[in-house]
Tab-separated table of C-alpha atoms in Angstrom:
chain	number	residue	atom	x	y	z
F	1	UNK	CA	-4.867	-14.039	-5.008
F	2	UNK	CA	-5.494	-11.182	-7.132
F	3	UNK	CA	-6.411	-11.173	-10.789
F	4	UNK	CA	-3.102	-11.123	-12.816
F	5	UNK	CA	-2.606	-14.334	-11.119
F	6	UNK	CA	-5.968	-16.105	-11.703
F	7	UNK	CA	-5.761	-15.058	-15.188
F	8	UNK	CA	-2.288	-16.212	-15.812
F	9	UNK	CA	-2.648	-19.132	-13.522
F	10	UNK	CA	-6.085	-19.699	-16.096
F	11	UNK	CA	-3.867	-19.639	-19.414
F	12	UNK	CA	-1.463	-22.000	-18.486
F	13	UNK	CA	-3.483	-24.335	-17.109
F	14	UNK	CA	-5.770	-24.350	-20.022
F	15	UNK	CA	-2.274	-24.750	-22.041
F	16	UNK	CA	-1.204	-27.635	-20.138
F	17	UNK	CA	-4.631	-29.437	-20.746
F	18	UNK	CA	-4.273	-28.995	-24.087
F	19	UNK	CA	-0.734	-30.499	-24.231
F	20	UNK	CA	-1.838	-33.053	-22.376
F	21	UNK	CA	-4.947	-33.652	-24.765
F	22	UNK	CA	-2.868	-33.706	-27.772
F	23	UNK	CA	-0.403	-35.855	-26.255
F	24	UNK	CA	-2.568	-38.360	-25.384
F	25	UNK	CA	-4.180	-38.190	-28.898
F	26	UNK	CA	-0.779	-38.155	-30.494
F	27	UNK	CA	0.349	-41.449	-28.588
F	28	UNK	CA	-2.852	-43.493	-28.822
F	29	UNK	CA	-2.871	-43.009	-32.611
F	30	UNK	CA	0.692	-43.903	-33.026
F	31	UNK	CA	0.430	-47.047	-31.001
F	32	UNK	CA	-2.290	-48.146	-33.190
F	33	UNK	CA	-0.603	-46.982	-36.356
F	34	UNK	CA	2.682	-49.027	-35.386
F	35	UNK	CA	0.091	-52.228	-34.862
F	36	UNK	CA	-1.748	-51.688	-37.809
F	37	UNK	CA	1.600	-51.543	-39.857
F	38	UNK	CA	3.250	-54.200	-38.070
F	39	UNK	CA	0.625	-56.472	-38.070
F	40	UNK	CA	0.068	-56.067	-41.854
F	41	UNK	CA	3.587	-56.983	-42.180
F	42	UNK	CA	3.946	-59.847	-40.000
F	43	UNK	CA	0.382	-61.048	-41.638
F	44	UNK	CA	2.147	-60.682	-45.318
F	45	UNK	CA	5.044	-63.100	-44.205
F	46	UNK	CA	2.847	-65.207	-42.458
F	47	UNK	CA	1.192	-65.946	-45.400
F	48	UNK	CA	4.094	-66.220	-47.648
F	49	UNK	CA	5.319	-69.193	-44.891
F	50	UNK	CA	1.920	-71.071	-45.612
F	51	UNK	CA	2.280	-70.984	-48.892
F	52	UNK	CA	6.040	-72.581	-48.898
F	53	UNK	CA	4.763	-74.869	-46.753
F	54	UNK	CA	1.874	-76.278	-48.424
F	55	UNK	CA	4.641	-76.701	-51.509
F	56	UNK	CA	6.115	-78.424	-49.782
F	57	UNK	CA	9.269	-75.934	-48.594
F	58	UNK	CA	10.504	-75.420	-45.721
F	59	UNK	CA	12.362	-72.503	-45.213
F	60	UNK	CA	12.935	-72.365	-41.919
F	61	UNK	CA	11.603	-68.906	-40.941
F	62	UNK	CA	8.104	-70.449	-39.618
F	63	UNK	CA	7.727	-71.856	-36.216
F	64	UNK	CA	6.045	-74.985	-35.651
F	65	UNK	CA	3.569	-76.200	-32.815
F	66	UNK	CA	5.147	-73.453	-30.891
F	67	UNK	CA	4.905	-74.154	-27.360
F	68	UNK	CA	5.004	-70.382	-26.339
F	69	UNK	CA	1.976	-69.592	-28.452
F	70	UNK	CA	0.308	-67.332	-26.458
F	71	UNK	CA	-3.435	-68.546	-25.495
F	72	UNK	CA	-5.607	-65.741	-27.043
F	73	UNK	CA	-3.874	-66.305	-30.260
F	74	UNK	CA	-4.011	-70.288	-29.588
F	75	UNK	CA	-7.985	-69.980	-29.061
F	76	UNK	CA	-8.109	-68.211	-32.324
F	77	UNK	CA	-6.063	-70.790	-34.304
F	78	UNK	CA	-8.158	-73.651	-32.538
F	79	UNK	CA	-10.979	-71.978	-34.107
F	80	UNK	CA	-9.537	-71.697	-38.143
F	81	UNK	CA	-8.770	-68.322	-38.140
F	82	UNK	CA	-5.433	-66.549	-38.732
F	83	UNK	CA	-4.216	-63.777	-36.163
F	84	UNK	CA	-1.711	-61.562	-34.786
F	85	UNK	CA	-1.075	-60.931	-31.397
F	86	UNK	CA	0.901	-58.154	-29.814
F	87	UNK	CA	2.717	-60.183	-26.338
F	88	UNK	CA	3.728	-57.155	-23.993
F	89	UNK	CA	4.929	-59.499	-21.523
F	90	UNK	CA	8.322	-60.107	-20.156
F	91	UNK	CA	11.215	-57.672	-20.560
F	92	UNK	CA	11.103	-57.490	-24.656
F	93	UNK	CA	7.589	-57.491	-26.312
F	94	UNK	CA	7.041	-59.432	-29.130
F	95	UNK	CA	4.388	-59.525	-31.992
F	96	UNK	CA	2.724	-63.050	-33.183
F	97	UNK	CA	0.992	-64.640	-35.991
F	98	UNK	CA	-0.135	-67.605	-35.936
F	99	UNK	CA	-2.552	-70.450	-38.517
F	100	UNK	CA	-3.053	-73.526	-38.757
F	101	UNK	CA	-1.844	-75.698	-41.907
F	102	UNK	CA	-3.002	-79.564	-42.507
F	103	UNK	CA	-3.112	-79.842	-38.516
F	104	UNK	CA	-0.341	-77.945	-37.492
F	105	UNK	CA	-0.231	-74.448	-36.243
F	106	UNK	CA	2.785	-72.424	-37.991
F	107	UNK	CA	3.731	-69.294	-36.346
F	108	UNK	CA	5.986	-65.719	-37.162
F	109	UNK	CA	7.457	-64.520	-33.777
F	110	UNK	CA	9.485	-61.232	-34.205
F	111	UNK	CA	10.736	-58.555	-31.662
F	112	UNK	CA	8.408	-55.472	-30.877
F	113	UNK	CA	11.669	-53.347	-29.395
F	114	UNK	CA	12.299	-51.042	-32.420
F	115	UNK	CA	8.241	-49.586	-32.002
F	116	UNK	CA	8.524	-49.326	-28.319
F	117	UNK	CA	11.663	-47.384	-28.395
F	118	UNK	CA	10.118	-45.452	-31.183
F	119	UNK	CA	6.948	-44.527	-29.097
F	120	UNK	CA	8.995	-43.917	-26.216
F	121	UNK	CA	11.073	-40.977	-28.290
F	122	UNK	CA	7.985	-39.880	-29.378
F	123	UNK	CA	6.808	-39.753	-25.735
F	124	UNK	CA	9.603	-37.100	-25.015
F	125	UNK	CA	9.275	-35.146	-27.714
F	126	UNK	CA	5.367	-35.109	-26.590
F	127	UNK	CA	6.744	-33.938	-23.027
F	128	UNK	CA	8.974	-31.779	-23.835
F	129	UNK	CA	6.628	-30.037	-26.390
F	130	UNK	CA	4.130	-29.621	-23.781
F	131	UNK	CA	6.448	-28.360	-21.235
F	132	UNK	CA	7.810	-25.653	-23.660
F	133	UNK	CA	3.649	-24.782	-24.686
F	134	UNK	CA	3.129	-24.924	-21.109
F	135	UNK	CA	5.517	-22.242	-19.984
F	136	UNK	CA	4.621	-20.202	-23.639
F	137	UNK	CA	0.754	-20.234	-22.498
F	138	UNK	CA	2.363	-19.244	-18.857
F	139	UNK	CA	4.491	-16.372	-20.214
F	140	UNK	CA	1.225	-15.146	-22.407
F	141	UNK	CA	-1.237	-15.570	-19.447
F	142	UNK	CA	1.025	-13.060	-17.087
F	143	UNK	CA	1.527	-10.449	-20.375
F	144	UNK	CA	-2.323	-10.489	-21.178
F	145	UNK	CA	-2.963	-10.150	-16.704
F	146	UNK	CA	-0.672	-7.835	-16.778
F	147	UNK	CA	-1.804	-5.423	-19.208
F	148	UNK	CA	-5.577	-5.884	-17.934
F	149	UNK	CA	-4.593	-5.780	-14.512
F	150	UNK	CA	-2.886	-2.103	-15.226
F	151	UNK	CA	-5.884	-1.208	-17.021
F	152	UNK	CA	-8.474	-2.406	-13.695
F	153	UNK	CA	-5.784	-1.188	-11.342
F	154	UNK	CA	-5.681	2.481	-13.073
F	155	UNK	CA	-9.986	2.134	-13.205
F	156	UNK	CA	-9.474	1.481	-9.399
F	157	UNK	CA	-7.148	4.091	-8.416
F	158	UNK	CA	-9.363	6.609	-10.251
F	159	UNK	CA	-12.277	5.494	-8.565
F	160	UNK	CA	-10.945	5.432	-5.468
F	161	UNK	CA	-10.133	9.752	-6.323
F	162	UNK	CA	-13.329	10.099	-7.228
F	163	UNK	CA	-14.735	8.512	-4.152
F	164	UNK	CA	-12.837	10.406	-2.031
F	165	UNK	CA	-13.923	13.928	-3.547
F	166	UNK	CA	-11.819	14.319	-7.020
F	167	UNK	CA	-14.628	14.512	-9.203
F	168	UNK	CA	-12.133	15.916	-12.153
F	169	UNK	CA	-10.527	12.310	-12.172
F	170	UNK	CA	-11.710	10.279	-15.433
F	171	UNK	CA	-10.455	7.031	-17.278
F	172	UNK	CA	-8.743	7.297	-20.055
F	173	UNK	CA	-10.770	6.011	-23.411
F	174	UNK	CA	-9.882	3.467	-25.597
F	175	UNK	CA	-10.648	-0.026	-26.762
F	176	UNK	CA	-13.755	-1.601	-27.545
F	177	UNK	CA	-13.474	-4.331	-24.840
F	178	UNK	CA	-15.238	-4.864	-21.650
F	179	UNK	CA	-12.802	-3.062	-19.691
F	180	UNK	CA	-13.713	0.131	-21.842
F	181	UNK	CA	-17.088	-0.705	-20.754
F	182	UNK	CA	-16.422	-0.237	-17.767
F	183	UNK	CA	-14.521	3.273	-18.217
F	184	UNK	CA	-17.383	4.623	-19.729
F	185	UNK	CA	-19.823	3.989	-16.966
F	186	UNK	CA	-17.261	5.012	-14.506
F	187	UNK	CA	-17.052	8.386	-16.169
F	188	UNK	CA	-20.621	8.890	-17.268
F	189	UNK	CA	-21.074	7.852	-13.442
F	190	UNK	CA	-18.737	10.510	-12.788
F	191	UNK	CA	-19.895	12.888	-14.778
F	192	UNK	CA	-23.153	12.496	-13.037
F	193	UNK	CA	-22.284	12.451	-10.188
F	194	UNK	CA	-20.192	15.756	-10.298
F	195	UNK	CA	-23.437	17.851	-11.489
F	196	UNK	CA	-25.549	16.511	-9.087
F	197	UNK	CA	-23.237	17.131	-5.990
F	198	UNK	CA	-22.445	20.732	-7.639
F	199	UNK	CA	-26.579	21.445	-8.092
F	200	UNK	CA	-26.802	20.183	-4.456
F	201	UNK	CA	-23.413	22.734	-3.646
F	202	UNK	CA	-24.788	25.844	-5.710
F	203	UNK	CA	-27.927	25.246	-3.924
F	204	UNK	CA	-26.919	24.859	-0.477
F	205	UNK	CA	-24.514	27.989	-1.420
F	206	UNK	CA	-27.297	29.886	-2.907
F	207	UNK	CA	-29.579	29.420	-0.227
F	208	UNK	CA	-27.324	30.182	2.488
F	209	UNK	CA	-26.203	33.600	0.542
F	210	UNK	CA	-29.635	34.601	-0.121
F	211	UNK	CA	-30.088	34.413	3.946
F	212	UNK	CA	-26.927	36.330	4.740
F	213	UNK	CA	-28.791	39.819	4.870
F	214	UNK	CA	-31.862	38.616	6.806
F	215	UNK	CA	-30.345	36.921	9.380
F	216	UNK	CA	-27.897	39.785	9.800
F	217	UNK	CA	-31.147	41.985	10.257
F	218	UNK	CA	-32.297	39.622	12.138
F	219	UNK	CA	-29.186	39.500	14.843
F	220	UNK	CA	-29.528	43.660	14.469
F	221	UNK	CA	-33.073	43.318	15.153
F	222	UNK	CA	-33.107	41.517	17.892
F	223	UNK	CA	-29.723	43.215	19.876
F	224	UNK	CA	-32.637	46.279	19.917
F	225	UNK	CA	-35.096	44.753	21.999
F	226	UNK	CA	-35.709	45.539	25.660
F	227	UNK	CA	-33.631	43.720	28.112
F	228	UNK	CA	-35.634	40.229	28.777
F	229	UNK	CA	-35.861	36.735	29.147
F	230	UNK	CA	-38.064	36.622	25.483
F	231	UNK	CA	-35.147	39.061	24.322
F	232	UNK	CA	-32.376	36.567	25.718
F	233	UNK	CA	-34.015	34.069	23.631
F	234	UNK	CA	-34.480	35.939	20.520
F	235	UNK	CA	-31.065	36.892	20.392
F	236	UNK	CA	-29.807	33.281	21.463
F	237	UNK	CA	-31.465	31.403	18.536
F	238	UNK	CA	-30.809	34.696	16.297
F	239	UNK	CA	-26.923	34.312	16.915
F	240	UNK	CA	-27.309	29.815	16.405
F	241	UNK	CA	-28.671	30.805	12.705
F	242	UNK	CA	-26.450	33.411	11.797
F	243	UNK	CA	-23.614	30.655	13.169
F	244	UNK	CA	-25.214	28.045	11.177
F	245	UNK	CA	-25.503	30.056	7.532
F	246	UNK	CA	-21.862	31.349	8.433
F	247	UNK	CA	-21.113	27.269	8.215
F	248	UNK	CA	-23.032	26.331	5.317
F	249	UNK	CA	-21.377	29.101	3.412
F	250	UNK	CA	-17.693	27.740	4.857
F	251	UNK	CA	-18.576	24.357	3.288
F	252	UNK	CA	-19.284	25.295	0.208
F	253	UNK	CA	-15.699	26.923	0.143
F	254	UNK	CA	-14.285	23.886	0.797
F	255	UNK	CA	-16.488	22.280	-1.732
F	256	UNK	CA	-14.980	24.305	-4.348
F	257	UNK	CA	-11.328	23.791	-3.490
F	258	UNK	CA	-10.329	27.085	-4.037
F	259	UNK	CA	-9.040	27.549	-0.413
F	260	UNK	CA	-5.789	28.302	-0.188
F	261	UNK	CA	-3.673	27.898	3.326
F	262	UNK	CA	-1.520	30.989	4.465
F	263	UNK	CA	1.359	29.452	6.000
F	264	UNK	CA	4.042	30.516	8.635
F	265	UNK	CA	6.094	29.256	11.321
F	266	UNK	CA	4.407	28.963	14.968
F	267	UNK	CA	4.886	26.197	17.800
F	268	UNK	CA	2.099	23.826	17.970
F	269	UNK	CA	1.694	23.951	21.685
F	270	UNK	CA	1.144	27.496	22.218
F	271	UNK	CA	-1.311	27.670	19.203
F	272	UNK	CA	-3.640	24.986	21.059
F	273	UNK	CA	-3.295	26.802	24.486
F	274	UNK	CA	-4.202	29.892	22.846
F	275	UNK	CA	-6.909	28.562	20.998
F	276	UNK	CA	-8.640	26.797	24.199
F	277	UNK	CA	-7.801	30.013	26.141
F	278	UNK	CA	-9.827	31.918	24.024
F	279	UNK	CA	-13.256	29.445	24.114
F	280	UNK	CA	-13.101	30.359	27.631
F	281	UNK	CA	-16.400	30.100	29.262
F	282	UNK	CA	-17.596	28.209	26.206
F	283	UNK	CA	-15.246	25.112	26.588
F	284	UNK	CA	-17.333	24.410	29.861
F	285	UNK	CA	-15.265	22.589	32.075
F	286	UNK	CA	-12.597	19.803	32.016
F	287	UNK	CA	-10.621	20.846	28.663
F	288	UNK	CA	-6.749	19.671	29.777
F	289	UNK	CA	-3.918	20.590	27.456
F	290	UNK	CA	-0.868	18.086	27.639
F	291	UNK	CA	2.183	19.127	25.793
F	292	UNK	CA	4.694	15.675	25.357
F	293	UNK	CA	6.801	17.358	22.803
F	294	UNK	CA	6.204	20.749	20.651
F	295	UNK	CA	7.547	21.903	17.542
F	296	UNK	CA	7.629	24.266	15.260
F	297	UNK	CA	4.788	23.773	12.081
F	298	UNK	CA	4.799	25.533	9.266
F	299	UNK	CA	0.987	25.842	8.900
F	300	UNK	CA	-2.121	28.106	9.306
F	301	UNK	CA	-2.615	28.845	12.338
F	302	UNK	CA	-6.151	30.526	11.937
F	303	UNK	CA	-7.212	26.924	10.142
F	304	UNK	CA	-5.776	25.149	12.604
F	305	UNK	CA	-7.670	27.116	15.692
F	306	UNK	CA	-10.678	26.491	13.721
F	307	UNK	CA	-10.401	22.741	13.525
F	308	UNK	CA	-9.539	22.639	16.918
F	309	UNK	CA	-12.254	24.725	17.706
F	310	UNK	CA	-14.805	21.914	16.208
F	311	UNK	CA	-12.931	19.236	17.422
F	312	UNK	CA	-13.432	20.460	21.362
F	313	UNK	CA	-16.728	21.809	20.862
F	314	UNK	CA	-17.815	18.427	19.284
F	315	UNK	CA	-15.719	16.570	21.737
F	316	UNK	CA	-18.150	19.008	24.819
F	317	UNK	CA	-21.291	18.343	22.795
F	318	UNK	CA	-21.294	14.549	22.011
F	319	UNK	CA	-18.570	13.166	24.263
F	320	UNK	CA	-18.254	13.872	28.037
F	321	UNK	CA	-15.776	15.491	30.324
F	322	UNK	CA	-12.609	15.208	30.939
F	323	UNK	CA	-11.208	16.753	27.201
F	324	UNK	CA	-8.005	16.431	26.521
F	325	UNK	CA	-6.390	18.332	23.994
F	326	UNK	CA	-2.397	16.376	23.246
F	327	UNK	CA	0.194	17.837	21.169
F	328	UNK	CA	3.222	15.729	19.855
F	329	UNK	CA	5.416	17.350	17.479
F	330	UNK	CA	3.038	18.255	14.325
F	331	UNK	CA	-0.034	16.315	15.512
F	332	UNK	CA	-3.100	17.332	17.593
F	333	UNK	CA	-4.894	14.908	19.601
F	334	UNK	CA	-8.599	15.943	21.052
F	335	UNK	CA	-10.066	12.871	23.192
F	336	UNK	CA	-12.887	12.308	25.013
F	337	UNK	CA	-14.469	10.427	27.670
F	338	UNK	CA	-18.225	9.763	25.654
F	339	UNK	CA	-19.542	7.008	23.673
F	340	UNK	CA	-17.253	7.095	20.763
F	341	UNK	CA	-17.847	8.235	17.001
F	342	UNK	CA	-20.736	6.294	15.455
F	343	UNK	CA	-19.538	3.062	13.312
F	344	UNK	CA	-20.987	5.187	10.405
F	345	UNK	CA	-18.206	8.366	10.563
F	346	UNK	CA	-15.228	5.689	11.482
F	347	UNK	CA	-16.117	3.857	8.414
F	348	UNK	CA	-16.903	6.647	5.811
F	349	UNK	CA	-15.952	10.019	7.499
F	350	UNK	CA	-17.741	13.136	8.302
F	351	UNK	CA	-20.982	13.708	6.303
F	352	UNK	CA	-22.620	17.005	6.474
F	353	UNK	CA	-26.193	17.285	7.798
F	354	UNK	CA	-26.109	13.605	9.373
F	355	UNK	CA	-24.967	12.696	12.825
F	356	UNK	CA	-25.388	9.781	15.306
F	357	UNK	CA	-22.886	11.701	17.815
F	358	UNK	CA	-24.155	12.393	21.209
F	359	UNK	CA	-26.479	10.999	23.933
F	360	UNK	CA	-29.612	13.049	22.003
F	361	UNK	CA	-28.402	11.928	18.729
F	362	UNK	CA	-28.712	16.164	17.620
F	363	UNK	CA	-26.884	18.388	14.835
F	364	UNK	CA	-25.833	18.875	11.520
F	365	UNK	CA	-22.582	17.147	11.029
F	366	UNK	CA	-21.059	20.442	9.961
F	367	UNK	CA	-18.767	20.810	12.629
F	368	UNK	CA	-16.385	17.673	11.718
F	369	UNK	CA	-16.910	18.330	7.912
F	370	UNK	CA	-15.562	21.731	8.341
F	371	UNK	CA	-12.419	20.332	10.271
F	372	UNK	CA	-11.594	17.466	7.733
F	373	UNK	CA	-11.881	19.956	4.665
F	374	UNK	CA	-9.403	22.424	6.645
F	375	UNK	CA	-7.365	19.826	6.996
F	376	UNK	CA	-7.340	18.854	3.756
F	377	UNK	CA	-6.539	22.799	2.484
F	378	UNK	CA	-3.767	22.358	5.131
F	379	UNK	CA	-2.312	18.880	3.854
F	380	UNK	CA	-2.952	17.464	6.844
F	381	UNK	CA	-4.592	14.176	7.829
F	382	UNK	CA	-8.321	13.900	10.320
F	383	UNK	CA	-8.552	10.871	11.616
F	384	UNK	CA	-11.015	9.450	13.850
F	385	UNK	CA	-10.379	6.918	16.210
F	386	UNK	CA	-12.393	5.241	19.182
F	387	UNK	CA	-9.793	3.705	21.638
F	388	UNK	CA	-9.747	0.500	23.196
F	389	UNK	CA	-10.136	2.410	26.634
F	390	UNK	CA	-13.378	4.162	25.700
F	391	UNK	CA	-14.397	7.555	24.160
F	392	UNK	CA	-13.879	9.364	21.118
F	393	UNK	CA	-9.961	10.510	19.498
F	394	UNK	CA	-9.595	13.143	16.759
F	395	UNK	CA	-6.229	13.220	15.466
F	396	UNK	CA	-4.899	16.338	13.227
F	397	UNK	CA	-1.030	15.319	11.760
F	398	UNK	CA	-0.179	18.894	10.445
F	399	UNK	CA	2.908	16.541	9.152
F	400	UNK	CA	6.583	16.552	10.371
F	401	UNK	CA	7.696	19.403	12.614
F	402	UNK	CA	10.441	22.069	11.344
F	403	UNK	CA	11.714	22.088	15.204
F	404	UNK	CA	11.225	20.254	18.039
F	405	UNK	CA	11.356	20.547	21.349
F	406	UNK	CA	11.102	24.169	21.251
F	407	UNK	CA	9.218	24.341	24.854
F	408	UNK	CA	10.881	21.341	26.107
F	409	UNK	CA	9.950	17.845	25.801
F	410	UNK	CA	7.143	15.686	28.038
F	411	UNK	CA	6.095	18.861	29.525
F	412	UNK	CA	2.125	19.202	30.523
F	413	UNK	CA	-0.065	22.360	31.126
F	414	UNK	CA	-3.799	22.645	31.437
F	415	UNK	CA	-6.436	25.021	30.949
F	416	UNK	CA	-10.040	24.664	31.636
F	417	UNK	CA	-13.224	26.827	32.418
């Protein structure tokens, strides 16, 4: 149940106690206004009666030695006092009163219709009134739910933005309330937030700038040295750093979101076989291709070899053989026969310089980062996936092909190395 309706559901509820608070009140304090006057009237003419009859006149309005008497006003009489008595039983209530006189009990009886018609009127008008207040308080409760629940729904959807990398999304001010409260600590949390991951992004940037000329000596130093095993080396962990700053410095491009994809039209298909093609030696073995359907996508294609790229390389590193890399129209499907993606990237995505991927547990994390933010420049969609018949799936959906079928449909090719 979500919070318009508590609230509203709140409201009236509270509104339909109170009716039925003041209803009750109202009731119980006419019932004992109608005794209290009727009992002061029936005592007045009671009285009068006495007095006629002690003169010694008998008008004929008094009762006498009334069988009926009922026995709580009997007991009373018995013991000198004078009373009134409210009978409720039988199908018309009537009101008593009763003394006794030289002996002999003489006794008013009148009707008590007129005030239980009266209270039953009253009764409905009571009902009714609380009804109408009910579905008032109802009609309120949804308005106010509804105008906080657009103000927590907007505070969510922004929140959600800036979780998932929109850092320029704020809350709009206003109100001194608890709800603009909470928009200023969601943007002073933003606004934190933002400088902190830019400090870490300048940094990162910085760094891996600064580096740019040394390693590249480095890699020039090193293709000098004598033919070796030491040189092999050298030149092996020389080209793994220059590979690694070239990364760093890629995802702080994406950081900035200045990236901008240069579209055209190519089939999906022969993109991927190219792109696999040319890892060659480097895709080790077992890399399979399986066209169902292609189509034409209006994308960018260097992007999309470079997720791809990441994808199979990840897929080699941390997975296990047999790869297979599907295309379906405008999506890309990389699978694997490993472990699967750690619970921690299924439930919050790639995070650069952490990874649980792999038997040896080794990396940075770059690789997958790298392929979600080209996605993203692309207005695609990464998704990561571990199927119910084992391994790993990344899924690229470049979105919905221009042409299809342009190689023919359920067709399958394969290359490997």
């Amino acid at each position: 149940m979500g919070l318009r309706a508590k609230i509203g559901i709140a409201i009236a509820a509270t509104a339909a106690v109170v009716a039925v608070l003041i209803g009750v009140l109202v009731h119980n304090r006419t019932v004992d206004a109608q005794f209290d006057l009727a009992a002061e009237s029936i005592d007045g003419r009671l009285q009068s009666q006495v007095q006629d009859r002690a003169a010694g006149v008998d008008t004929g309005r008094a009762i006498i030695d009334p069988p009926d008497l009922p026995g709580p006003l009997k007991d009373a009489v018995a013991h000198g006092k004078r009373g009134v008595y409210l009978e409720p039983d039988g199908p018309k209530p009537h009101l008593w009163a009763a003394t006794e006189l030289a002996g002999e009990v003489i006794a008013i009886k009148r009707p008590y219709v007129r005030e239980r018609e009266t209270l039953r009127s009253l009764d409905r008008v009571l009902w009714l009134s609380g009804i109408a207040g009910t579905a008032l308080g109802c009609v309120v409760g949804l308005l106010v739910a509804r105008r906080l629940g657009r103000r927590l729904t907007s505070s969510a959807v922004t929140a959600q933005r800036i979780a998932e990398g929109d850092l320029t999304a704020r809350l709009p001010r206003g109100g001194k309330d608890e709800i603009a409260q909470l928009t200023t600590a969601v943007n002073t949390m933003a606004d934190a937030l933002a400088a902190r991951l830019q400090a870490e992004r300048d940094v990162t940037a910085n760094i891996a700038h600064e580096l740019r000329t040394p390693v590249a000596g480095l890699v020039a130093a090193a293709g000098l040295l004598p033919p070796s095993r030491p040189t092999e080396l050298v030149q092996d962990r020389a080209q793994r750093v220059r590979g690694l700053m070239e990364d760093v410095l890629e995802v702080a491009r994406l950081d900035a979101r200045t990236e901008e994809a240069d579209t055209e039209l190519r089939p999906l298909g022969e993109l991927a076989r190219r792109t696999v093609a040319a890892l060659g030696e480097a895709a080790g073995a077992g890399v399979e291709i399986r066209v169902l359907s292609d189509g034409l996508v209006e994308t960018d294609p260097r992007r999309v070899e470079r997720i791809l790229v990441n994808l199979v390389g990840n897929a080699l590193r941390h997975g296990a053989a047999p790869v297979t890399v599907e295309v379906e129209r405008g999506v890309l499907r990389v699978r694997d026969s490993g472990p699967g993606f750690p619970e921690a990237l299924l439930a919050h995505g790639p995070q650069r310089f952490r990874t649980g991927g792999g038997s040896d547990g080794h990396g940075l994390g770059l690789g997958l980062t790298i392929a979600s933010g080209q996605a993203r420049v692309l207005g695609g969609r990464l998704t990561f996936a571990n199927p119910a018949g084992g391994g790993a799936e990344a899924t690229l959906d470049l979105g919905r092909s221009l042409a299809d079928d342009c190689e023919g449909s359920g067709g399958s090719s394969s290359d490997g190395s």
